[in-house]
Amino acid sequence: MSRITTLPIKELYRLDSVRELYNLAKVNHETFTIPDYQRGYRWEANIHIEALLKDVFDFMNTNRNIDDRYCLQPIVVTQSSTHKGAWEVIDGQQRLITIYMLLNALGLPTFNLVFESRPKSNDFLAQLIANGKANHDDPDFHFMSEAWAKIKQWLKDKNNQDPGFDLEYKPVLWKNVNVIWYDIESTSREINIDVFNRLNIGKIPLNDAELVKALLLSKIKGRYKDAVELTMRQSEINNEWHRIEIELRKPQKWGFITGNVNKEYDSHIEFLFDLMAKNRAKGTAEQKYTTYLWFEHQVNAAGRKPEAQADMAIKLWGQVKDAYARVNSWFCDNNVGSDTAIYHYVGYLLASRKVQVYDLYNDSFEKSRKGFRDHLRGLVKDTLKGIKLDELKYGEDDDTIKMVLLLFNVLTCEKIADGMYNRFPFDRYNEIAKERRSRGGWSLEHIFAQNSRNPMKDPKAALHWLADTQKSIKNISSVIKTIKNDSQSEQEKSEIDLTKLKVQIEKMQQSHPNTLDMDAFNNLKNKVNNIFGEVDRHPLSNLALLSTVDNSTLNNAVFPTKRNRIIELEKEGRFIPPCTRNVFLKFYSPSDSQPYYWSRNDQDAYLAQIKKMINDFMKN
């Protein structure tokens, strides 16, 4: 059994509330023992010490209420079996020793520290605080000396800048800075060492999820007098916890519901806790452990009686299960007809980063299932307001074009009743989207190459282009092009024989990079591009979604080369959005359109399909 709460720094001096809760005798001041399995003090002055001092200072200067709290990392303890009335520190000794030095430097009351296997550290730390004499002969002494000097100098500098600094800093540290107190009920040194190894050697952090779990499991004890019944209830919660965690770890589900969540989760169930606590951001001083603090506040608000806190803990766990059922229902709506709409609308809104998942979660409580679906449809429509598809241009409206093409893909999948693409794979889309920091993410692929007219200058790249083109057209004997007059009505069709062109490409391909005639190559390249496509290059009608990594492999390639590469990429397991694959397979083109030539007819037909899909959605 473990017990967990938050305590202001002042209570580390005398843990009256903890001792009252545990029916322990009160003491004049607390003693914390640092057991022999702990490593020495190793916090670095310019990293760890300065960070702690600055975090408290930043919190002090925030716009806060008088009762707001800033939480430090947890301190994990158990009642000492070797020192009567003392607390054995399992995790958090670096933090606790630093707090001890800081309290002494500020002249505030403090607790006792006892190093079980390092008695010299006891004497040195006392002398260091008394006379400030540093010693660097021992690693413990060195880091303590550096930490003490840093604390003293930092406080001196702040007081020089602001003579009244101490008057504000002391009460904030004493009353508003908290530690998360995690007391493990154990009388076994072996268990304590195992917990220490799990937290430190295994690098498993005490995150919000672990802390919330400890809080709920410890608080329900107040409702069950029978030990067997309590154990069964705790086991039931543990099993339910495990099942939810396993379900949330399924890649398709997790990738779908966390489409625009930037936080990394060690425990996926913590995402549900964040939803409940409306914890939208992490990383700044005043936001540490805000999810845990929200749960603790709910429990404490129920009153001081153990039974009332137990009832609230049980109620909160029920709300966690409800939260999972709610977000899971968004993912599982794939049975029939319009039920797929919730999946696709939620997925699109999250993937396009137009709505926060926290807002959708709250909205879902206020509406019926049909009302929620209609609400989602309205939110999707809002993302299209003011957009004129005919006027979108590459280089000017890239983000809007990506959003429109994403919706085109999503609506295409939503419309299909059966088949492998009846659900757009948001997990794969979001996985690529989150690669943008490493020059990944999603890009706009020109169906007909945007740089087709630009001359190439690198002979090696030119030879690579020749090889790719030769491979792509070797089985194409001719290309049939439609020639239009000024009124854009069809006039005639022209068949172009490729025999001589293929000979020219093959002959030029034999050249050495040092002897390749680049002028002749670029003339040949222009001739090839004129045969395989002639369109406006930058409007929506010549653009498709493709990952940046895959896009880089298609640069300057002619249409048949791009077409073949798209097919190869999909065979390799790369995610090609369904509408991107469709456009390169000429799915939207007239039935008599040749598959190897990207014409204005193809471009017009592609844009017409995008318009139809979106207009049908807007009118529905």
Short mmCIF file of N, CA, C and O in Angstrom, two decimals, residues 54 127-128 161 164 170 201 218 252 282 284 340 355 362 372 410 433 449 462 512:
data_model
loop_
_atom_site.label_atom_id
_atom_site.label_comp_id
_atom_site.label_asym_id
_atom_site.label_seq_id
_atom_site.Cartn_x
_atom_site.Cartn_y
_atom_site.Cartn_z
N LYS A 54 15.64 29.06 -10.08
CA LYS A 54 14.95 29.88 -11.08
C LYS A 54 13.48 29.50 -11.19
O LYS A 54 12.62 30.38 -11.39
N GLN A 127 29.48 21.46 8.54
CA GLN A 127 30.56 22.46 8.56
C GLN A 127 30.44 23.43 7.38
O GLN A 127 30.72 24.62 7.50
N LEU A 128 30.05 22.90 6.21
CA LEU A 128 29.90 23.73 5.03
C LEU A 128 28.87 24.83 5.27
O LEU A 128 29.08 26.00 4.92
N GLN A 161 20.10 43.12 -6.41
CA GLN A 161 19.22 43.71 -7.42
C GLN A 161 17.94 44.25 -6.80
O GLN A 161 17.38 45.25 -7.25
N GLY A 164 14.53 43.94 -1.21
CA GLY A 164 13.43 43.26 -0.54
C GLY A 164 13.16 41.86 -1.06
O GLY A 164 12.12 41.27 -0.76
N LYS A 170 11.17 34.04 0.57
CA LYS A 170 11.06 33.10 1.69
C LYS A 170 9.64 32.56 1.87
O LYS A 170 9.45 31.34 1.95
N ILE A 201 17.46 3.22 -11.77
CA ILE A 201 18.23 2.44 -12.74
C ILE A 201 17.39 2.17 -13.97
O ILE A 201 17.86 2.26 -15.10
N SER A 218 -4.69 4.44 -2.91
CA SER A 218 -4.50 4.65 -1.47
C SER A 218 -5.76 5.20 -0.82
O SER A 218 -6.07 4.86 0.33
N GLN A 252 -3.19 2.32 -34.23
CA GLN A 252 -4.24 2.97 -34.99
C GLN A 252 -5.10 3.87 -34.11
O GLN A 252 -5.45 5.00 -34.48
N LYS A 282 2.28 21.62 -21.15
CA LYS A 282 3.27 21.13 -20.21
C LYS A 282 4.56 21.93 -20.40
O LYS A 282 4.80 22.51 -21.45
N THR A 284 6.18 24.54 -18.49
CA THR A 284 6.55 25.73 -17.74
C THR A 284 6.44 25.44 -16.25
O THR A 284 5.77 24.51 -15.82
N THR A 340 -19.61 6.16 -39.58
CA THR A 340 -18.20 6.45 -39.88
C THR A 340 -17.94 7.94 -39.87
O THR A 340 -16.78 8.37 -39.84
N VAL A 355 -8.99 22.03 -34.29
CA VAL A 355 -9.72 21.92 -33.03
C VAL A 355 -8.87 21.12 -32.06
O VAL A 355 -8.17 20.17 -32.45
N ASN A 362 -15.06 17.91 -24.32
CA ASN A 362 -16.07 18.65 -23.55
C ASN A 362 -17.37 18.78 -24.34
O ASN A 362 -18.46 18.66 -23.77
N PHE A 372 -23.89 15.57 -31.57
CA PHE A 372 -22.43 15.66 -31.63
C PHE A 372 -21.95 15.51 -33.06
O PHE A 372 -21.06 16.22 -33.51
N VAL A 410 -10.26 12.39 -46.87
CA VAL A 410 -11.12 11.91 -45.79
C VAL A 410 -12.55 11.69 -46.28
O VAL A 410 -13.17 10.65 -46.01
N ALA A 433 2.96 13.55 -40.18
CA ALA A 433 2.83 14.98 -39.87
C ALA A 433 3.76 15.38 -38.73
O ALA A 433 4.33 16.48 -38.73
N ALA A 449 5.61 17.95 -63.08
CA ALA A 449 6.73 18.52 -62.34
C ALA A 449 6.78 20.04 -62.44
O ALA A 449 6.71 20.61 -63.53
N ALA A 462 21.47 14.48 -64.02
CA ALA A 462 20.91 14.33 -65.36
C ALA A 462 20.91 12.86 -65.79
O ALA A 462 19.93 12.36 -66.35
N HIS A 512 29.42 9.60 -70.08
CA HIS A 512 30.09 9.76 -68.78
C HIS A 512 29.73 11.14 -68.23
O HIS A 512 29.55 12.09 -69.01
#
